[in-house]
Amino acid sequence: MAGLLISRRNLLLGAGALAAVGLPLRMAWPEEAPRGGRLVVAADSEPRTLNPAIVASNGVFFIASKVIEPLAEAMMDGEGGLAPRLATSWEGSEDGLSITFRLREGVTWHDGEPFSSADVAFSAMEVWKPLQNLGRVVFANLDTVETPDAHTAIFRFSAPTPIQLIRNALPVVTSVLPKHLYEGTDIAANPANKAPVGTGPFKFAEHRPGEYYRLTRNDAYWGEGLPKLDEIIFRVLPDRAAAASALEAGEIQLAAFSQVPLVDLERIASVPGLKVVTEGYEALTYQLVVEINHRNEILANRKVRQALSHAIDRDFVVDTVFLGYAQAATGPVPQNAPQFYNPDVKPYSFDIERADRLLDEAGYLRGEDGKRFSLRLLPAPFFSETRQFGDYLRQALGKVGIDVTLVNNDTPAHLKAVYTDHDFDISVGSPVFRGDPAISTTILVQSGIPDGVPFSNQGGYANAELDTIIDQAAETIDTEARTALYNDFQRIVVEDLPLINVAEWGFTTVASDTVLNVGNNPRWPVSNWADTALAS
């Protein structure tokens, strides 16, 4: 166990950490990969929708990204760190008011209809901008999309929009939908949201609730010689301990997003025929946060929020909840994002006495029973770590006189309670930093987000100064000036605590040795797996 600790502290620093302690990390390049076979994968949940153009979340992408494609995907190296998908090139104007996309020719939808710029324009104007949880921020100033021909889409903005932002956002917010299936319908209720039709390497075949999702090869895929696999089965295994057992028994061949519990990782890494891979999550830094409902008069008091932050022992959380596979957070931008991270923000120390003093100053004194007030805590059910942290947080706040009631829901009920009904006081969340604060981070604190948008500010927090900075950064073309604005953004968030950042972590994949091309792009679990293959 002592040897593995070396890698735990370095997990967020890049690939190869586990290899340093003797855990196998073997990959094959696409040209070495044979064709054919069925890949069986563990899935720990069943998303309410499989439409990433509406809900850009990893739970949706995990399955849907094999079916529905974005304009570009992340890659390990190369220009801008992007690989073309439905767009083959993109160029922004100097004034930041337009971006021209050249689109791939010869692409068809899974139902045989041709893909064209009309699909991109429809997706952008009717779905990404008005409906998507992240796209509504990235494309806030998108005015029109011109389509001078079937393979050109010109995005025109009403205010300058940084090409840096759009490039960073392409893999996450630009999943393209078929206009001919969505136009004139209630987009949010369209049946294709559960049985998606895309242009990707795999077609959606069936979903048996509680059992599996099945995807089959798209023989008309535009990528030459791709996909490699005949079929992907996502077997529903909500019990994470069951994933390790299924891998050892050969019932499944891959489990991503640390579905094998961290406590089992060292043991399973020694099982013949299995490998542990840390690569493939470089663009998917998860953040453990305490979401706060500012409609609660008690929590609207900043001294109370500061007390909550001082009551949390972040080092204990890293060592005990994450077994060292994480690092303590200092603010809303993770430390492994040097382009934007502000090292000058002052983190909150673990200080019970300071927490008690702040609560006294806020006017919430202990009663005869030692309690100050009560809160309802909803831990996100997405990961064992978020649930475990919920248990810890209840105990930690109890030490400063806050009586916490845990409310454990399944995923649909949790999303509805927190992001639609606002039926919570505090919640444990796990947002993802996706390379640029405007893509997935500012939405967590920006005011005016409509009800029902998942993974957004549904706590009712509003700060005019912060909103102004967010708006300015979204229109600042100069990279240095934009970075300076985000430094101010981090400072204000840490001082005012619209939410509390606790830890940031990456994941592991456990796979059979027979699975090739695992973790070969920075968003691998949520990319298209066109070159993923099985050894013959």
XYZ file of C-alpha atoms in Angstrom:
536
model
C 0.000 0.000 0.000
C 2.840 2.382 0.739
C 4.143 2.217 -2.817
C 0.780 3.137 -4.260
C 0.707 6.377 -2.287
C 3.361 7.761 -4.638
C 0.906 7.708 -7.495
C -2.050 8.986 -5.521
C -0.536 12.407 -4.974
C 0.435 12.611 -8.632
C -2.769 11.298 -10.158
C -3.889 14.698 -11.418
C -0.479 15.516 -12.853
C -0.774 13.282 -15.899
C -0.552 9.780 -17.272
C 1.777 7.060 -16.258
C 1.634 7.551 -12.502
C 0.552 4.002 -11.787
C 3.142 2.627 -14.175
C 5.787 4.068 -11.872
C 4.708 1.673 -9.154
C 4.477 -1.362 -11.368
C 0.827 -1.347 -12.430
C 0.492 -2.244 -16.128
C -0.441 0.474 -18.618
C -0.453 -1.132 -22.048
C -1.938 0.368 -25.182
C -1.862 -0.272 -28.904
C -2.011 2.329 -31.636
C -5.067 2.285 -33.936
C -3.228 0.680 -36.849
C -2.398 -2.329 -34.643
C -5.978 -2.895 -33.567
C -8.005 -5.728 -35.123
C -11.625 -5.330 -36.135
C -14.669 -6.996 -34.615
C -16.000 -8.152 -31.279
C -18.297 -7.035 -28.490
C -17.062 -4.798 -25.683
C -18.990 -5.078 -22.406
C -18.652 -2.012 -20.166
C -19.879 -1.198 -16.671
C -22.393 1.669 -16.407
C -23.287 2.820 -12.917
C -26.401 4.801 -13.846
C -29.123 5.251 -16.443
C -29.370 8.900 -17.540
C -32.809 10.421 -17.969
C -31.731 11.566 -21.426
C -29.122 10.478 -23.946
C -29.037 13.885 -25.611
C -25.730 15.653 -24.841
C -26.833 18.639 -26.917
C -29.250 19.407 -24.072
C -27.449 17.962 -21.048
C -23.678 18.159 -21.484
C -22.659 15.880 -18.624
C -20.321 12.926 -18.437
C -23.121 10.584 -17.409
C -24.811 11.337 -20.732
C -21.618 11.543 -22.796
C -20.399 8.154 -21.544
C -22.974 6.406 -23.721
C -24.183 9.055 -26.169
C -20.740 10.217 -27.373
C -20.402 7.010 -29.339
C -23.609 7.867 -31.229
C -23.768 11.677 -31.432
C -20.695 13.630 -32.536
C -19.400 17.139 -31.777
C -17.672 19.477 -34.207
C -14.280 18.555 -32.683
C -12.827 16.326 -29.985
C -9.901 16.765 -27.632
C -6.579 15.141 -28.456
C -3.331 14.638 -26.574
C -1.278 16.796 -28.924
C -1.658 18.651 -32.191
C -2.831 22.146 -33.046
C -5.022 23.556 -30.328
C -5.326 20.129 -28.712
C -8.298 19.329 -30.972
C -9.108 16.585 -33.452
C -11.665 17.330 -36.211
C -14.961 15.491 -36.098
C -17.975 16.966 -37.931
C -15.965 20.121 -38.575
C -12.693 19.832 -40.449
C -11.485 23.365 -39.685
C -12.505 26.541 -37.862
C -11.296 30.119 -38.084
C -12.248 33.116 -35.983
C -12.309 36.730 -37.104
C -9.924 39.212 -35.495
C -12.791 41.173 -33.964
C -14.233 38.056 -32.300
C -17.601 38.537 -33.987
C -17.593 35.466 -36.220
C -16.216 31.937 -36.535
C -16.337 29.963 -39.761
C -16.577 26.184 -39.629
C -15.831 23.997 -42.651
C -17.848 20.825 -42.270
C -17.033 17.262 -43.208
C -18.471 16.029 -46.481
C -19.949 12.597 -47.151
C -21.446 12.189 -43.672
C -24.874 10.612 -43.181
C -27.135 10.296 -40.188
C -27.845 6.812 -38.915
C -31.236 6.886 -40.656
C -29.545 7.564 -44.002
C -30.286 11.287 -44.309
C -27.328 13.517 -45.294
C -25.606 15.652 -42.666
C -25.282 19.337 -43.576
C -24.705 22.829 -42.252
C -28.455 23.095 -41.646
C -28.089 20.553 -38.838
C -25.312 22.597 -37.244
C -27.275 25.844 -37.508
C -30.382 24.227 -36.049
C -28.450 22.619 -33.189
C -26.684 25.865 -32.319
C -29.656 28.212 -32.438
C -32.449 25.926 -31.248
C -30.651 23.659 -28.782
C -27.150 24.663 -27.613
C -27.912 28.319 -26.988
C -31.423 28.159 -25.474
C -31.490 24.712 -23.862
C -28.081 23.266 -23.059
C -26.761 23.619 -19.515
C -23.320 24.761 -20.753
C -24.042 26.013 -24.259
C -26.387 28.719 -23.030
C -23.310 30.325 -21.428
C -20.756 29.680 -24.176
C -23.145 30.804 -26.912
C -24.889 33.560 -24.969
C -23.950 36.135 -27.632
C -24.542 33.917 -30.654
C -26.826 35.917 -32.945
C -27.165 33.880 -36.124
C -25.618 30.929 -37.959
C -25.285 31.465 -41.687
C -25.133 28.494 -44.039
C -23.858 29.713 -47.431
C -23.532 26.087 -48.554
C -24.113 22.600 -47.204
C -20.629 22.353 -45.706
C -20.034 25.826 -44.281
C -21.463 27.294 -41.076
C -20.633 30.844 -40.059
C -21.383 31.689 -36.439
C -22.024 35.408 -35.947
C -21.992 36.955 -32.491
C -23.597 40.139 -31.210
C -20.549 40.822 -29.018
C -16.895 39.765 -29.243
C -16.475 36.108 -28.313
C -12.979 34.702 -27.656
C -11.913 32.047 -30.143
C -9.978 30.584 -27.192
C -13.278 29.906 -25.444
C -14.965 28.410 -28.493
C -12.025 26.126 -29.226
C -11.912 24.934 -25.619
C -15.659 24.339 -25.682
C -15.999 22.442 -28.966
C -15.769 18.894 -27.543
C -18.239 19.629 -24.774
C -21.001 21.870 -26.131
C -21.287 21.129 -29.867
C -23.020 17.748 -30.108
C -24.931 18.010 -33.398
C -28.536 16.807 -33.705
C -30.462 15.858 -36.879
C -32.653 18.801 -37.800
C -35.072 16.584 -39.702
C -35.960 14.671 -36.508
C -36.155 17.619 -34.114
C -37.483 20.599 -36.060
C -41.078 21.434 -35.170
C -41.103 19.153 -32.114
C -40.878 19.680 -28.385
C -37.097 19.248 -28.346
C -36.894 18.415 -24.653
C -39.523 15.663 -25.035
C -38.458 14.283 -28.424
C -38.278 10.441 -28.420
C -34.820 10.669 -30.012
C -33.517 11.911 -26.669
C -33.831 8.347 -25.370
C -33.068 6.544 -28.648
C -30.569 8.913 -30.266
C -29.825 9.156 -33.972
C -26.385 10.512 -34.735
C -23.474 10.405 -37.154
C -21.083 8.579 -34.829
C -19.289 5.261 -35.200
C -22.013 3.397 -33.321
C -25.795 3.269 -33.670
C -28.165 3.131 -30.737
C -29.845 -0.284 -30.778
C -31.778 -0.786 -27.546
C -32.068 -0.016 -23.855
C -33.417 -2.527 -21.376
C -33.957 -0.567 -18.151
C -32.017 -1.962 -15.243
C -30.056 -4.250 -17.547
C -28.094 -2.680 -20.405
C -27.716 -0.297 -23.331
C -26.653 -1.801 -26.663
C -24.842 0.039 -29.465
C -23.966 -1.506 -32.823
C -21.442 -0.694 -35.539
C -22.279 2.081 -37.997
C -21.120 0.518 -41.253
C -21.591 3.858 -43.039
C -19.303 5.786 -40.680
C -17.195 8.446 -42.355
C -13.966 7.369 -40.630
C -12.056 4.983 -42.852
C -11.734 1.536 -41.279
C -13.695 2.625 -38.215
C -15.165 1.645 -35.873
C -13.148 -1.357 -34.815
C -15.794 -2.936 -32.588
C -18.983 -4.607 -33.762
C -20.942 -3.825 -30.604
C -20.743 -2.095 -27.227
C -22.865 -3.231 -24.300
C -23.173 -0.881 -21.327
C -24.213 -3.186 -18.519
C -26.005 -1.372 -15.713
C -24.111 -1.991 -12.462
C -25.073 0.662 -9.906
C -23.217 -1.214 -7.158
C -19.577 -0.252 -7.678
C -18.274 -3.257 -5.796
C -20.043 -5.394 -8.394
C -17.908 -3.877 -11.155
C -14.712 -5.272 -9.648
C -16.288 -8.697 -9.262
C -17.609 -8.624 -12.836
C -14.156 -7.713 -14.162
C -12.496 -10.518 -12.262
C -15.129 -12.985 -13.478
C -14.722 -11.857 -17.085
C -18.364 -10.753 -17.294
C -17.321 -7.239 -18.330
C -14.138 -5.983 -19.947
C -13.952 -2.345 -18.845
C -14.965 -0.061 -15.975
C -14.256 3.667 -16.251
C -14.639 6.685 -13.943
C -13.162 4.763 -10.998
C -16.147 2.462 -10.924
C -13.836 -0.038 -9.298
C -13.699 1.378 -5.747
C -10.382 2.968 -4.841
C -10.032 0.630 -1.890
C -10.001 -2.328 -4.324
C -7.630 -0.798 -6.854
C -4.340 -2.227 -5.647
C -5.783 -5.724 -5.332
C -7.429 -5.734 -8.730
C -4.319 -4.331 -10.392
C -2.561 -7.576 -9.482
C -5.200 -9.772 -11.124
C -3.754 -11.426 -14.248
C -5.353 -10.125 -17.436
C -6.471 -6.772 -15.987
C -4.798 -3.358 -16.298
C -5.248 -0.017 -14.549
C -5.105 3.099 -16.738
C -4.959 6.654 -15.406
C -4.739 8.287 -18.835
C -7.816 9.655 -20.562
C -9.070 12.033 -17.857
C -6.726 14.974 -18.362
C -9.593 17.212 -19.548
C -12.035 15.903 -16.927
C -10.994 17.227 -13.532
C -13.804 16.618 -11.071
C -14.401 19.011 -8.198
C -15.995 18.108 -4.896
C -18.118 21.065 -3.807
C -20.707 21.983 -1.222
C -23.610 23.624 -3.034
C -25.511 26.177 -0.961
C -29.134 27.283 -1.130
C -28.893 31.038 -0.544
C -32.670 31.249 -0.216
C -32.101 29.931 3.304
C -31.750 33.047 5.473
C -29.096 31.400 7.619
C -26.909 30.430 4.659
C -27.342 33.850 3.060
C -25.050 35.098 5.832
C -21.460 35.011 4.557
C -20.039 34.407 8.034
C -22.066 31.204 8.221
C -20.711 30.053 4.852
C -17.181 30.880 5.949
C -17.737 28.891 9.138
C -18.854 25.894 7.093
C -15.680 26.114 5.034
C -13.434 26.333 8.113
C -15.213 23.302 9.598
C -14.084 21.055 6.732
C -10.761 19.244 7.067
C -9.809 19.012 3.405
C -6.669 16.983 4.027
C -8.717 14.426 5.963
C -11.193 14.251 3.074
C -8.384 13.665 0.564
C -6.745 10.971 2.673
C -9.867 9.219 3.954
C -12.611 9.646 1.359
C -10.333 9.584 -1.690
C -7.561 7.426 -0.175
C -5.083 10.000 -1.447
C -6.349 9.994 -5.067
C -7.171 13.702 -4.958
C -5.857 17.020 -3.719
C -7.362 19.737 -1.557
C -9.032 22.514 -3.524
C -8.231 26.174 -3.029
C -10.975 27.626 -5.221
C -13.187 27.191 -8.285
C -10.332 26.591 -10.769
C -8.244 23.459 -10.189
C -4.531 23.614 -9.666
C -3.820 21.453 -12.735
C -5.206 24.215 -15.010
C -2.200 26.587 -15.010
C -3.605 28.707 -17.832
C -6.304 30.009 -15.482
C -5.448 28.960 -11.925
C -4.855 31.837 -9.484
C -2.266 30.724 -6.891
C -2.808 33.870 -4.831
C -6.266 33.001 -3.523
C -6.229 32.400 0.215
C -7.610 28.949 1.046
C -9.701 28.207 4.116
C -7.776 26.406 6.835
C -9.362 23.705 8.948
C -10.118 25.711 12.089
C -12.926 24.601 14.393
C -12.387 27.509 16.781
C -12.614 30.010 13.943
C -15.783 28.313 12.666
C -17.378 28.497 16.119
C -16.419 32.164 16.459
C -17.884 33.073 13.052
C -21.169 31.351 13.883
C -21.348 33.239 17.171
C -20.645 36.517 15.337
C -23.394 35.696 12.858
C -25.839 35.496 15.781
C -26.381 31.742 15.826
C -25.436 30.749 19.347
C -25.554 27.211 20.667
C -28.682 26.201 22.511
C -28.789 24.136 25.688
C -28.500 21.019 23.543
C -25.384 22.403 21.888
C -27.127 22.946 18.549
C -27.287 26.213 16.652
C -29.622 25.362 13.740
C -30.515 22.506 11.398
C -29.763 21.904 7.709
C -30.881 19.330 5.152
C -27.946 17.863 3.216
C -28.404 16.095 -0.129
C -25.255 14.224 -1.215
C -25.038 13.615 -4.962
C -25.478 9.876 -5.596
C -23.165 9.869 -8.620
C -20.063 8.514 -6.855
C -19.303 6.647 -3.661
C -16.980 9.539 -2.784
C -19.778 12.125 -2.881
C -21.913 9.936 -0.649
C -19.043 9.284 1.752
C -18.244 12.980 1.924
C -21.892 13.603 2.811
C -21.475 11.339 5.828
C -18.285 13.147 6.805
C -19.817 16.607 6.342
C -22.731 15.758 8.630
C -20.270 14.830 11.367
C -17.952 17.789 10.713
C -20.751 20.344 10.929
C -22.110 18.642 14.006
C -18.879 19.532 15.795
C -19.678 23.239 15.388
C -23.268 22.868 16.501
C -25.036 22.440 13.155
C -27.574 19.630 13.127
C -27.512 18.017 9.678
C -30.121 15.649 8.296
C -28.958 13.520 5.381
C -31.389 13.047 2.495
C -30.178 10.348 0.105
C -31.915 10.216 -3.280
C -31.337 8.334 -6.496
C -29.960 10.325 -9.418
C -33.260 11.538 -10.981
C -34.686 12.555 -7.608
C -31.460 14.322 -6.624
C -31.284 16.306 -9.865
C -34.922 17.354 -9.520
C -34.624 18.307 -5.856
C -31.485 20.407 -6.256
C -31.705 21.864 -9.763
C -35.458 22.198 -10.309
C -37.282 22.288 -6.976
C -34.453 23.878 -4.917
C -35.523 21.514 -2.128
C -32.252 21.494 -0.194
C -30.160 23.560 2.190
C -26.750 22.237 1.234
C -25.808 19.618 -1.319
C -22.673 17.711 -2.243
C -21.928 18.260 -5.933
C -19.282 17.073 -8.363
C -18.937 19.555 -11.246
C -16.258 19.056 -13.890
C -13.654 21.635 -14.913
C -13.409 21.384 -18.697
C -10.381 23.496 -19.514
C -11.972 26.966 -19.456
C -13.938 28.639 -16.635
C -16.633 29.830 -19.035
C -17.509 26.306 -20.144
C -18.557 24.711 -16.899
C -17.449 26.764 -13.901
C -18.938 30.250 -14.122
C -22.411 28.724 -14.510
C -22.076 27.406 -10.962
C -22.146 30.932 -9.515
C -23.670 33.172 -12.194
C -27.117 34.562 -11.424
C -30.148 34.316 -13.672
C -29.787 30.658 -14.650
C -33.286 29.285 -15.352
C -34.752 26.646 -13.057
C -34.107 23.075 -14.069
C -30.659 23.553 -15.606
C -28.529 20.789 -14.079
C -25.069 21.451 -12.677
C -25.647 25.186 -12.444
C -26.313 27.894 -9.865
C -29.688 26.825 -8.526
C -28.908 28.110 -5.053
C -30.202 31.594 -5.802
C -26.821 33.264 -5.295
C -26.437 36.685 -6.950
C -23.416 38.954 -7.001
C -23.479 41.848 -9.458
C -19.693 42.308 -9.393
C -19.104 38.653 -10.128
C -21.718 38.640 -12.904
C -20.013 41.634 -14.514
C -16.630 39.886 -14.472
C -18.156 36.751 -15.991
C -19.796 38.795 -18.748
C -16.616 40.746 -19.464
C -14.479 37.608 -19.663
C -16.943 36.077 -22.103
C -16.313 39.020 -24.473
C -12.595 39.655 -23.902
C -10.504 38.683 -26.915
C -7.086 39.387 -25.380
C -5.904 36.234 -23.616
C -3.930 37.981 -20.858
C -6.790 40.335 -20.046
C -9.199 37.413 -19.994
C -6.941 35.495 -17.596
C -6.745 38.546 -15.312
C -10.535 38.682 -15.150
C -10.674 35.041 -14.139
C -8.098 35.721 -11.425
C -10.548 38.271 -10.001
C -13.357 35.760 -10.461
C -11.531 33.205 -8.312
C -10.729 35.759 -5.617
C -14.366 36.817 -5.239
C -15.697 33.247 -5.221
C -13.261 32.246 -2.485
C -14.068 35.325 -0.404
C -17.853 35.261 -0.779
C -18.367 31.485 -0.994
C -21.391 31.035 -3.249
C -20.278 27.413 -2.965
C -17.428 25.696 -1.130
C -14.678 23.931 -3.089
C -13.291 20.999 -1.115
C -11.229 18.712 -3.366
C -10.385 17.961 -6.983
C -9.713 14.553 -8.410
C -9.150 12.434 -11.486
C -10.234 8.881 -12.227
C -8.945 5.470 -13.182
C -10.045 2.929 -15.755
C -9.729 -0.796 -15.176
C -9.852 -2.931 -18.303
C -9.051 -6.337 -19.634
C -5.689 -6.648 -21.345
C -7.631 -7.480 -24.486
C -9.066 -3.953 -24.728
C -6.841 -1.792 -26.933
C -6.537 1.992 -27.285
C -7.754 2.849 -23.802
C -7.161 6.400 -22.568
C -5.644 7.780 -25.764
C -7.323 11.178 -25.643
C -7.916 13.620 -22.753
C -11.677 12.885 -22.677
C -11.435 9.224 -23.538
C -14.373 7.773 -21.524
C -16.699 10.360 -23.065
C -15.287 10.259 -26.608
C -16.445 8.111 -29.517
C -14.295 4.962 -29.049
C -14.051 4.575 -32.829
C -10.535 3.114 -32.532
C -11.149 1.115 -29.344
C -10.672 -2.544 -30.176
C -10.367 -6.053 -28.804
C -7.236 -8.101 -29.301
C -7.834 -11.209 -31.361
